[in-house]
PDB file of C-alpha atoms in Angstrom:
ATOM      1  CA  UNK A   1      16.162 -48.016  19.726  1.00  0.00           C
ATOM      2  CA  UNK A   2      13.281 -48.869  17.336  1.00  0.00           C
ATOM      3  CA  UNK A   3      13.186 -49.761  13.617  1.00  0.00           C
ATOM      4  CA  UNK A   4      10.931 -49.092  10.843  1.00  0.00           C
ATOM      5  CA  UNK A   5      10.709 -49.912   7.259  1.00  0.00           C
ATOM      6  CA  UNK A   6       9.161 -47.511   4.869  1.00  0.00           C
ATOM      7  CA  UNK A   7       9.435 -47.040   1.253  1.00  0.00           C
ATOM      8  CA  UNK A   8      11.763 -50.028   1.170  1.00  0.00           C
ATOM      9  CA  UNK A   9      14.082 -48.270   3.654  1.00  0.00           C
ATOM     10  CA  UNK A  10      14.854 -49.373   7.193  1.00  0.00           C
ATOM     11  CA  UNK A  11      15.045 -46.518   9.609  1.00  0.00           C
ATOM     12  CA  UNK A  12      16.083 -46.574  13.242  1.00  0.00           C
ATOM     13  CA  UNK A  13      15.351 -43.957  15.823  1.00  0.00           C
ATOM     14  CA  UNK A  14      15.552 -43.183  19.452  1.00  0.00           C
ATOM     15  CA  UNK A  15      12.091 -43.514  21.308  1.00  0.00           C
ATOM     16  CA  UNK A  16      12.049 -42.507  24.855  1.00  0.00           C
ATOM     17  CA  UNK A  17       9.612 -40.507  27.274  1.00  0.00           C
ATOM     18  CA  UNK A  18       5.792 -40.224  27.525  1.00  0.00           C
ATOM     19  CA  UNK A  19       3.460 -37.125  27.241  1.00  0.00           C
ATOM     20  CA  UNK A  20       2.904 -34.699  24.200  1.00  0.00           C
ATOM     21  CA  UNK A  21       4.949 -36.181  21.249  1.00  0.00           C
ATOM     22  CA  UNK A  22       8.039 -34.561  20.085  1.00  0.00           C
ATOM     23  CA  UNK A  23      10.276 -35.200  17.053  1.00  0.00           C
ATOM     24  CA  UNK A  24      13.905 -34.144  17.090  1.00  0.00           C
ATOM     25  CA  UNK A  25      15.769 -34.186  13.601  1.00  0.00           C
ATOM     26  CA  UNK A  26      19.308 -33.949  13.405  1.00  0.00           C
ATOM     27  CA  UNK A  27      21.903 -32.597  10.811  1.00  0.00           C
ATOM     28  CA  UNK A  28      24.771 -33.820   8.582  1.00  0.00           C
ATOM     29  CA  UNK A  29      27.056 -36.677  10.079  1.00  0.00           C
ATOM     30  CA  UNK A  30      25.010 -37.108  13.212  1.00  0.00           C
ATOM     31  CA  UNK A  31      22.706 -39.767  14.475  1.00  0.00           C
ATOM     32  CA  UNK A  32      19.663 -39.331  16.382  1.00  0.00           C
ATOM     33  CA  UNK A  33      21.221 -40.059  19.594  1.00  0.00           C
ATOM     34  CA  UNK A  34      23.080 -36.364  19.049  1.00  0.00           C
ATOM     35  CA  UNK A  35      20.003 -35.150  20.754  1.00  0.00           C
ATOM     36  CA  UNK A  36      20.686 -36.987  23.985  1.00  0.00           C
ATOM     37  CA  UNK A  37      21.218 -33.709  25.918  1.00  0.00           C
ATOM     38  CA  UNK A  38      17.558 -32.829  25.069  1.00  0.00           C
ATOM     39  CA  UNK A  39      16.173 -36.321  25.329  1.00  0.00           C
ATOM     40  CA  UNK A  40      17.498 -36.469  28.887  1.00  0.00           C
ATOM     41  CA  UNK A  41      16.253 -33.005  29.687  1.00  0.00           C
ATOM     42  CA  UNK A  42      12.680 -33.472  28.089  1.00  0.00           C
ATOM     43  CA  UNK A  43      11.578 -36.958  28.085  1.00  0.00           C
ATOM     44  CA  UNK A  44       9.977 -36.614  31.580  1.00  0.00           C
ATOM     45  CA  UNK A  45       7.398 -34.614  30.047  1.00  0.00           C
ATOM     46  CA  UNK A  46       7.395 -35.416  26.216  1.00  0.00           C
ATOM     47  CA  UNK A  47       7.354 -38.669  24.150  1.00  0.00           C
ATOM     48  CA  UNK A  48      10.476 -38.099  22.066  1.00  0.00           C
ATOM     49  CA  UNK A  49      11.482 -39.909  18.786  1.00  0.00           C
ATOM     50  CA  UNK A  50      14.846 -39.049  17.176  1.00  0.00           C
ATOM     51  CA  UNK A  51      15.851 -40.710  13.883  1.00  0.00           C
ATOM     52  CA  UNK A  52      18.971 -41.514  12.290  1.00  0.00           C
ATOM     53  CA  UNK A  53      18.569 -39.965   9.017  1.00  0.00           C
ATOM     54  CA  UNK A  54      19.095 -42.108   5.876  1.00  0.00           C
ATOM     55  CA  UNK A  55      22.441 -43.515   5.443  1.00  0.00           C
ATOM     56  CA  UNK A  56      23.991 -42.918   8.936  1.00  0.00           C
ATOM     57  CA  UNK A  57      23.736 -44.921  12.426  1.00  0.00           C
ATOM     58  CA  UNK A  58      21.216 -47.770  11.794  1.00  0.00           C
ATOM     59  CA  UNK A  59      19.104 -46.296   8.761  1.00  0.00           C
ATOM     60  CA  UNK A  60      19.624 -47.403   5.439  1.00  0.00           C
ATOM     61  CA  UNK A  61      20.504 -45.013   2.452  1.00  0.00           C
ATOM     62  CA  UNK A  62      17.959 -46.286  -0.014  1.00  0.00           C
ATOM     63  CA  UNK A  63      18.149 -46.243  -3.692  1.00  0.00           C
ATOM     64  CA  UNK A  64      18.790 -42.938  -5.772  1.00  0.00           C
ATOM     65  CA  UNK A  65      19.849 -39.721  -4.669  1.00  0.00           C
ATOM     66  CA  UNK A  66      19.586 -38.434  -1.217  1.00  0.00           C
ATOM     67  CA  UNK A  67      16.960 -35.793  -0.832  1.00  0.00           C
ATOM     68  CA  UNK A  68      15.414 -33.522   1.947  1.00  0.00           C
ATOM     69  CA  UNK A  69      12.098 -34.501   0.765  1.00  0.00           C
ATOM     70  CA  UNK A  70      12.692 -38.097   1.462  1.00  0.00           C
ATOM     71  CA  UNK A  71      14.036 -37.675   4.751  1.00  0.00           C
ATOM     72  CA  UNK A  72      10.886 -35.536   5.469  1.00  0.00           C
ATOM     73  CA  UNK A  73       8.712 -38.290   4.679  1.00  0.00           C
ATOM     74  CA  UNK A  74      10.565 -40.568   6.651  1.00  0.00           C
ATOM     75  CA  UNK A  75      10.019 -38.367   9.707  1.00  0.00           C
ATOM     76  CA  UNK A  76       6.156 -38.424   8.899  1.00  0.00           C
ATOM     77  CA  UNK A  77       6.300 -42.108   8.523  1.00  0.00           C
ATOM     78  CA  UNK A  78       8.004 -42.362  12.177  1.00  0.00           C
ATOM     79  CA  UNK A  79       5.132 -40.043  13.385  1.00  0.00           C
ATOM     80  CA  UNK A  80       2.515 -42.489  11.827  1.00  0.00           C
ATOM     81  CA  UNK A  81       4.119 -45.426  13.399  1.00  0.00           C
ATOM     82  CA  UNK A  82       4.213 -44.067  16.873  1.00  0.00           C
ATOM     83  CA  UNK A  83       0.844 -42.699  16.471  1.00  0.00           C
ATOM     84  CA  UNK A  84       1.980 -39.199  16.890  1.00  0.00           C
ATOM     85  CA  UNK A  85      -1.239 -37.302  15.427  1.00  0.00           C
ATOM     86  CA  UNK A  86       0.240 -33.929  16.118  1.00  0.00           C
ATOM     87  CA  UNK A  87       3.642 -33.317  17.378  1.00  0.00           C
ATOM     88  CA  UNK A  88       6.388 -30.667  18.267  1.00  0.00           C
ATOM     89  CA  UNK A  89       9.027 -30.697  15.718  1.00  0.00           C
ATOM     90  CA  UNK A  90      12.530 -29.429  15.981  1.00  0.00           C
ATOM     91  CA  UNK A  91      15.698 -29.710  13.521  1.00  0.00           C
ATOM     92  CA  UNK A  92      19.281 -28.700  14.014  1.00  0.00           C
ATOM     93  CA  UNK A  93      21.305 -27.660  10.912  1.00  0.00           C
ATOM     94  CA  UNK A  94      20.271 -29.927   7.901  1.00  0.00           C
ATOM     95  CA  UNK A  95      17.608 -31.179  10.287  1.00  0.00           C
ATOM     96  CA  UNK A  96      16.137 -27.700  10.209  1.00  0.00           C
ATOM     97  CA  UNK A  97      15.529 -28.184   6.602  1.00  0.00           C
ATOM     98  CA  UNK A  98      13.979 -31.443   6.966  1.00  0.00           C
ATOM     99  CA  UNK A  99      11.678 -29.937   9.680  1.00  0.00           C
ATOM    100  CA  UNK A 100      10.736 -26.979   7.201  1.00  0.00           C
ATOM    101  CA  UNK A 101       9.752 -29.545   4.720  1.00  0.00           C
ATOM    102  CA  UNK A 102       7.672 -31.680   7.144  1.00  0.00           C
ATOM    103  CA  UNK A 103       5.960 -28.594   8.316  1.00  0.00           C
ATOM    104  CA  UNK A 104       5.144 -27.482   4.940  1.00  0.00           C
ATOM    105  CA  UNK A 105       3.966 -30.742   3.698  1.00  0.00           C
ATOM    106  CA  UNK A 106       1.938 -31.763   7.014  1.00  0.00           C
ATOM    107  CA  UNK A 107       1.228 -28.273   8.566  1.00  0.00           C
ATOM    108  CA  UNK A 108      -1.927 -29.573  10.515  1.00  0.00           C
ATOM    109  CA  UNK A 109       0.301 -32.191  12.074  1.00  0.00           C
ATOM    110  CA  UNK A 110       2.848 -29.970  13.601  1.00  0.00           C
ATOM    111  CA  UNK A 111       2.015 -28.309  16.858  1.00  0.00           C
ATOM    112  CA  UNK A 112       5.042 -25.987  16.893  1.00  0.00           C
ATOM    113  CA  UNK A 113       8.456 -25.811  14.986  1.00  0.00           C
ATOM    114  CA  UNK A 114      11.830 -24.914  16.280  1.00  0.00           C
ATOM    115  CA  UNK A 115      14.740 -24.484  13.933  1.00  0.00           C
ATOM    116  CA  UNK A 116      18.175 -24.525  15.341  1.00  0.00           C
ATOM    117  CA  UNK A 117      21.499 -23.301  13.701  1.00  0.00           C
ATOM    118  CA  UNK A 118      19.982 -23.867  10.443  1.00  0.00           C
ATOM    119  CA  UNK A 119      19.561 -22.301   6.929  1.00  0.00           C
ATOM    120  CA  UNK A 120      17.234 -19.907   5.259  1.00  0.00           C
ATOM    121  CA  UNK A 121      18.357 -21.663   1.806  1.00  0.00           C
ATOM    122  CA  UNK A 122      19.908 -25.023   1.681  1.00  0.00           C
ATOM    123  CA  UNK A 123      22.798 -23.899  -0.412  1.00  0.00           C
ATOM    124  CA  UNK A 124      24.059 -21.884   2.551  1.00  0.00           C
ATOM    125  CA  UNK A 125      24.771 -25.268   4.151  1.00  0.00           C
ATOM    126  CA  UNK A 126      27.287 -26.114   1.451  1.00  0.00           C
ATOM    127  CA  UNK A 127      28.928 -22.726   1.002  1.00  0.00           C
ATOM    128  CA  UNK A 128      32.817 -22.634   0.419  1.00  0.00           C
ATOM    129  CA  UNK A 129      34.543 -19.960   2.183  1.00  0.00           C
ATOM    130  CA  UNK A 130      38.271 -19.981   2.839  1.00  0.00           C
ATOM    131  CA  UNK A 131      37.748 -20.347   6.674  1.00  0.00           C
ATOM    132  CA  UNK A 132      35.445 -23.271   6.335  1.00  0.00           C
ATOM    133  CA  UNK A 133      37.630 -24.883   3.336  1.00  0.00           C
ATOM    134  CA  UNK A 134      40.851 -24.770   5.660  1.00  0.00           C
ATOM    135  CA  UNK A 135      39.142 -26.148   8.638  1.00  0.00           C
ATOM    136  CA  UNK A 136      37.352 -28.978   6.593  1.00  0.00           C
ATOM    137  CA  UNK A 137      40.612 -29.894   5.028  1.00  0.00           C
ATOM    138  CA  UNK A 138      42.087 -30.098   8.591  1.00  0.00           C
ATOM    139  CA  UNK A 139      39.334 -32.565   9.632  1.00  0.00           C
ATOM    140  CA  UNK A 140      40.582 -35.103   6.840  1.00  0.00           C
ATOM    141  CA  UNK A 141      44.297 -34.581   7.066  1.00  0.00           C
ATOM    142  CA  UNK A 142      47.048 -35.394   9.888  1.00  0.00           C
ATOM    143  CA  UNK A 143      47.025 -37.449  12.921  1.00  0.00           C
ATOM    144  CA  UNK A 144      43.558 -38.789  14.265  1.00  0.00           C
ATOM    145  CA  UNK A 145      44.090 -36.216  17.208  1.00  0.00           C
ATOM    146  CA  UNK A 146      44.680 -33.462  15.061  1.00  0.00           C
ATOM    147  CA  UNK A 147      41.523 -34.377  12.814  1.00  0.00           C
ATOM    148  CA  UNK A 148      39.548 -34.577  16.113  1.00  0.00           C
ATOM    149  CA  UNK A 149      40.759 -31.173  17.127  1.00  0.00           C
ATOM    150  CA  UNK A 150      39.944 -29.553  13.876  1.00  0.00           C
ATOM    151  CA  UNK A 151      36.434 -31.077  13.982  1.00  0.00           C
ATOM    152  CA  UNK A 152      35.760 -29.760  17.243  1.00  0.00           C
ATOM    153  CA  UNK A 153      37.075 -26.361  16.322  1.00  0.00           C
ATOM    154  CA  UNK A 154      34.490 -26.598  13.656  1.00  0.00           C
ATOM    155  CA  UNK A 155      31.362 -26.916  15.770  1.00  0.00           C
ATOM    156  CA  UNK A 156      32.587 -25.227  19.029  1.00  0.00           C
ATOM    157  CA  UNK A 157      34.068 -21.994  19.873  1.00  0.00           C
ATOM    158  CA  UNK A 158      37.652 -21.818  20.843  1.00  0.00           C
ATOM    159  CA  UNK A 159      36.761 -20.177  24.055  1.00  0.00           C
ATOM    160  CA  UNK A 160      34.818 -23.286  25.020  1.00  0.00           C
ATOM    161  CA  UNK A 161      37.484 -25.837  23.797  1.00  0.00           C
ATOM    162  CA  UNK A 162      39.979 -24.043  26.010  1.00  0.00           C
ATOM    163  CA  UNK A 163      38.013 -25.165  29.170  1.00  0.00           C
ATOM    164  CA  UNK A 164      36.347 -28.448  27.883  1.00  0.00           C
ATOM    165  CA  UNK A 165      36.822 -31.642  29.637  1.00  0.00           C
ATOM    166  CA  UNK A 166      39.598 -33.827  28.430  1.00  0.00           C
ATOM    167  CA  UNK A 167      37.036 -36.584  27.349  1.00  0.00           C
ATOM    168  CA  UNK A 168      35.110 -34.161  24.974  1.00  0.00           C
ATOM    169  CA  UNK A 169      36.126 -35.737  21.871  1.00  0.00           C
ATOM    170  CA  UNK A 170      35.103 -39.281  23.153  1.00  0.00           C
ATOM    171  CA  UNK A 171      31.806 -37.645  24.501  1.00  0.00           C
ATOM    172  CA  UNK A 172      31.037 -36.140  21.082  1.00  0.00           C
ATOM    173  CA  UNK A 173      31.669 -39.566  19.393  1.00  0.00           C
ATOM    174  CA  UNK A 174      28.933 -41.329  21.376  1.00  0.00           C
ATOM    175  CA  UNK A 175      26.546 -38.555  20.263  1.00  0.00           C
ATOM    176  CA  UNK A 176      27.702 -38.209  16.829  1.00  0.00           C
ATOM    177  CA  UNK A 177      27.796 -41.952  16.126  1.00  0.00           C
ATOM    178  CA  UNK A 178      31.489 -41.769  15.068  1.00  0.00           C
ATOM    179  CA  UNK A 179      34.867 -40.909  15.955  1.00  0.00           C
ATOM    180  CA  UNK A 180      35.468 -37.475  15.122  1.00  0.00           C
ATOM    181  CA  UNK A 181      38.552 -38.310  13.056  1.00  0.00           C
ATOM    182  CA  UNK A 182      36.427 -40.147  10.717  1.00  0.00           C
ATOM    183  CA  UNK A 183      33.868 -38.472   8.477  1.00  0.00           C
ATOM    184  CA  UNK A 184      31.316 -41.108   7.270  1.00  0.00           C
ATOM    185  CA  UNK A 185      30.864 -41.120   3.391  1.00  0.00           C
ATOM    186  CA  UNK A 186      27.063 -40.163   3.626  1.00  0.00           C
ATOM    187  CA  UNK A 187      28.225 -36.609   4.957  1.00  0.00           C
ATOM    188  CA  UNK A 188      29.063 -35.370   1.303  1.00  0.00           C
ATOM    189  CA  UNK A 189      25.656 -36.769   0.265  1.00  0.00           C
ATOM    190  CA  UNK A 190      23.665 -35.227   2.891  1.00  0.00           C
ATOM    191  CA  UNK A 191      25.520 -31.770   2.012  1.00  0.00           C
ATOM    192  CA  UNK A 192      24.430 -32.140  -1.603  1.00  0.00           C
ATOM    193  CA  UNK A 193      20.887 -32.937  -0.547  1.00  0.00           C
ATOM    194  CA  UNK A 194      20.830 -29.881   1.677  1.00  0.00           C
ATOM    195  CA  UNK A 195      22.319 -27.613  -1.230  1.00  0.00           C
ATOM    196  CA  UNK A 196      19.540 -28.576  -3.503  1.00  0.00           C
ATOM    197  CA  UNK A 197      16.890 -27.854  -0.973  1.00  0.00           C
ATOM    198  CA  UNK A 198      15.306 -24.109  -0.911  1.00  0.00           C
ATOM    199  CA  UNK A 199      11.898 -23.609   0.539  1.00  0.00           C
ATOM    200  CA  UNK A 200      12.587 -19.842   1.046  1.00  0.00           C
ATOM    201  CA  UNK A 201       9.667 -18.989  -1.343  1.00  0.00           C
ATOM    202  CA  UNK A 202       7.266 -21.043   0.622  1.00  0.00           C
ATOM    203  CA  UNK A 203       7.927 -20.199   4.218  1.00  0.00           C
ATOM    204  CA  UNK A 204       4.993 -17.677   4.396  1.00  0.00           C
ATOM    205  CA  UNK A 205       2.738 -20.872   4.397  1.00  0.00           C
ATOM    206  CA  UNK A 206       3.934 -21.456   8.035  1.00  0.00           C
ATOM    207  CA  UNK A 207       1.818 -18.544   9.498  1.00  0.00           C
ATOM    208  CA  UNK A 208      -0.202 -20.861  11.584  1.00  0.00           C
ATOM    209  CA  UNK A 209       2.616 -22.826  13.328  1.00  0.00           C
ATOM    210  CA  UNK A 210       4.193 -21.431  16.373  1.00  0.00           C
ATOM    211  CA  UNK A 211       7.888 -21.065  15.209  1.00  0.00           C
ATOM    212  CA  UNK A 212      11.177 -20.554  17.142  1.00  0.00           C
ATOM    213  CA  UNK A 213      14.409 -19.662  15.139  1.00  0.00           C
ATOM    214  CA  UNK A 214      17.766 -20.111  17.290  1.00  0.00           C
ATOM    215  CA  UNK A 215      21.130 -19.034  16.215  1.00  0.00           C
ATOM    216  CA  UNK A 216      24.607 -18.984  18.026  1.00  0.00           C
ATOM    217  CA  UNK A 217      26.889 -16.140  17.774  1.00  0.00           C
ATOM    218  CA  UNK A 218      29.985 -18.064  17.068  1.00  0.00           C
ATOM    219  CA  UNK A 219      28.407 -20.456  14.730  1.00  0.00           C
ATOM    220  CA  UNK A 220      30.651 -20.844  11.621  1.00  0.00           C
ATOM    221  CA  UNK A 221      28.560 -23.245   9.710  1.00  0.00           C
ATOM    222  CA  UNK A 222      24.908 -21.797  10.114  1.00  0.00           C
ATOM    223  CA  UNK A 223      25.749 -18.116  10.519  1.00  0.00           C
ATOM    224  CA  UNK A 224      23.232 -16.103  12.337  1.00  0.00           C
ATOM    225  CA  UNK A 225      22.370 -13.918   9.438  1.00  0.00           C
ATOM    226  CA  UNK A 226      20.875 -17.148   7.973  1.00  0.00           C
ATOM    227  CA  UNK A 227      18.773 -17.648  11.236  1.00  0.00           C
ATOM    228  CA  UNK A 228      17.647 -13.916  11.173  1.00  0.00           C
ATOM    229  CA  UNK A 229      16.617 -14.146   7.376  1.00  0.00           C
ATOM    230  CA  UNK A 230      14.744 -17.410   8.100  1.00  0.00           C
ATOM    231  CA  UNK A 231      12.908 -15.958  11.011  1.00  0.00           C
ATOM    232  CA  UNK A 232      12.058 -12.866   9.033  1.00  0.00           C
ATOM    233  CA  UNK A 233      10.356 -15.320   6.307  1.00  0.00           C
ATOM    234  CA  UNK A 234       8.281 -17.101   8.672  1.00  0.00           C
ATOM    235  CA  UNK A 235       5.129 -14.971   9.742  1.00  0.00           C
ATOM    236  CA  UNK A 236       5.271 -14.627  13.647  1.00  0.00           C
ATOM    237  CA  UNK A 237       8.584 -16.367  14.203  1.00  0.00           C
ATOM    238  CA  UNK A 238      10.523 -15.841  17.342  1.00  0.00           C
ATOM    239  CA  UNK A 239      14.317 -15.455  16.971  1.00  0.00           C
ATOM    240  CA  UNK A 240      16.795 -16.072  19.750  1.00  0.00           C
ATOM    241  CA  UNK A 241      20.623 -15.734  19.386  1.00  0.00           C
ATOM    242  CA  UNK A 242      22.819 -17.463  22.049  1.00  0.00           C
ATOM    243  CA  UNK A 243      26.057 -15.622  22.820  1.00  0.00           C
ATOM    244  CA  UNK A 244      29.155 -17.680  23.453  1.00  0.00           C
ATOM    245  CA  UNK A 245      27.972 -20.629  21.659  1.00  0.00           C
ATOM    246  CA  UNK A 246      28.851 -22.590  18.288  1.00  0.00           C
ATOM    247  CA  UNK A 247      26.990 -24.953  15.808  1.00  0.00           C
ATOM    248  CA  UNK A 248      26.867 -27.254  18.533  1.00  0.00           C
ATOM    249  CA  UNK A 249      24.984 -25.267  20.961  1.00  0.00           C
ATOM    250  CA  UNK A 250      22.361 -28.100  21.686  1.00  0.00           C
ATOM    251  CA  UNK A 251      25.679 -29.829  23.386  1.00  0.00           C
ATOM    252  CA  UNK A 252      27.384 -27.071  24.765  1.00  0.00           C
ATOM    253  CA  UNK A 253      24.517 -24.839  26.008  1.00  0.00           C
ATOM    254  CA  UNK A 254      22.126 -27.773  26.416  1.00  0.00           C
ATOM    255  CA  UNK A 255      20.494 -26.458  29.524  1.00  0.00           C
ATOM    256  CA  UNK A 256      19.284 -23.045  28.107  1.00  0.00           C
ATOM    257  CA  UNK A 257      18.251 -24.898  24.774  1.00  0.00           C
ATOM    258  CA  UNK A 258      16.244 -27.243  26.768  1.00  0.00           C
ATOM    259  CA  UNK A 259      14.486 -24.486  28.909  1.00  0.00           C
ATOM    260  CA  UNK A 260      14.061 -22.651  25.593  1.00  0.00           C
ATOM    261  CA  UNK A 261      12.549 -25.723  23.789  1.00  0.00           C
ATOM    262  CA  UNK A 262      10.406 -26.440  26.976  1.00  0.00           C
ATOM    263  CA  UNK A 263       8.943 -23.043  26.948  1.00  0.00           C
ATOM    264  CA  UNK A 264       8.285 -22.985  23.331  1.00  0.00           C
ATOM    265  CA  UNK A 265       6.432 -26.255  23.339  1.00  0.00           C
ATOM    266  CA  UNK A 266       4.339 -25.311  26.386  1.00  0.00           C
ATOM    267  CA  UNK A 267       3.421 -22.027  24.839  1.00  0.00           C
ATOM    268  CA  UNK A 268       2.788 -23.336  21.408  1.00  0.00           C
ATOM    269  CA  UNK A 269      -0.867 -21.924  21.636  1.00  0.00           C
ATOM    270  CA  UNK A 270       0.462 -18.472  22.161  1.00  0.00           C
ATOM    271  CA  UNK A 271       1.014 -17.969  18.408  1.00  0.00           C
ATOM    272  CA  UNK A 272       0.493 -14.504  17.074  1.00  0.00           C
ATOM    273  CA  UNK A 273       1.314 -12.704  20.393  1.00  0.00           C
ATOM    274  CA  UNK A 274       4.758 -11.560  21.842  1.00  0.00           C
ATOM    275  CA  UNK A 275       6.067 -14.220  24.010  1.00  0.00           C
ATOM    276  CA  UNK A 276       8.827 -13.065  26.559  1.00  0.00           C
ATOM    277  CA  UNK A 277      12.189 -14.563  26.686  1.00  0.00           C
ATOM    278  CA  UNK A 278      13.395 -17.169  29.170  1.00  0.00           C
ATOM    279  CA  UNK A 279      13.923 -15.140  32.462  1.00  0.00           C
ATOM    280  CA  UNK A 280      17.621 -15.456  33.528  1.00  0.00           C
ATOM    281  CA  UNK A 281      19.044 -16.701  30.433  1.00  0.00           C
ATOM    282  CA  UNK A 282      21.628 -14.303  28.615  1.00  0.00           C
ATOM    283  CA  UNK A 283      20.207 -14.427  25.485  1.00  0.00           C
ATOM    284  CA  UNK A 284      20.385 -11.386  23.063  1.00  0.00           C
ATOM    285  CA  UNK A 285      17.409  -9.045  22.385  1.00  0.00           C
ATOM    286  CA  UNK A 286      14.724 -10.729  20.497  1.00  0.00           C
ATOM    287  CA  UNK A 287      12.730  -9.431  17.747  1.00  0.00           C
ATOM    288  CA  UNK A 288       9.097 -10.543  17.325  1.00  0.00           C
ATOM    289  CA  UNK A 289       6.556 -10.508  14.632  1.00  0.00           C
ATOM    290  CA  UNK A 290       3.177  -9.936  15.827  1.00  0.00           C
TER     291      UNK A 290
END
């Protein structure tokens, strides 16, 4: 772990591996270590940095309201501190909104962009449906075991949970940086920050950045239709939908996600032409824009 002070805020981030720089940005309520399956799978080829976003893990909140713009500035500050002139950038969930802002703010520095289980408009992250309200309530009521189970049902499909290892809740606690029965206070502030962010009208400016958008069929939080809309708004973006996966697909489907990211990073120079899907992975048919 490394730390950096920027704009009066101390940030903590994972820094592992060597090679072409990659920055991985997490979502609501998750520390940088949440990318551990990707760090383990890619750090033999890439120099990876994965920050704890403001207010979670080892990173301070700072003064004033939490904003996507400030967290994007934090990513750029980490890139500067590490000497990452140009870097591949991936964001999951709220991290996808942060990654959008980084790419819009510093397009010349982003080699490629990967937006996983994220949103076309930030308000989609904080929408209230009966399903999400009921599951969210269950993550805060009942015994600790009941709350952990409800949280896992929010981010993983039931079909996966039925065959998951008994230690899954403990394993996820390490990656998330907290017991799944406890939701850090910063979560609501992060959701508010996400809900206020909307770059949908500016996404056409990303035309020169090779972009991959990934959704999961059973994602209850970032619905696949949000991913399709996002990919449709970014010229040349590639859209992939992973079947049988939920919002936590970077953990649940780590091997295919790692292969997909590795291929995307390696073919970043192929922007503007059709890129074939990963052979052998059961992804849905993909629509490309030339």
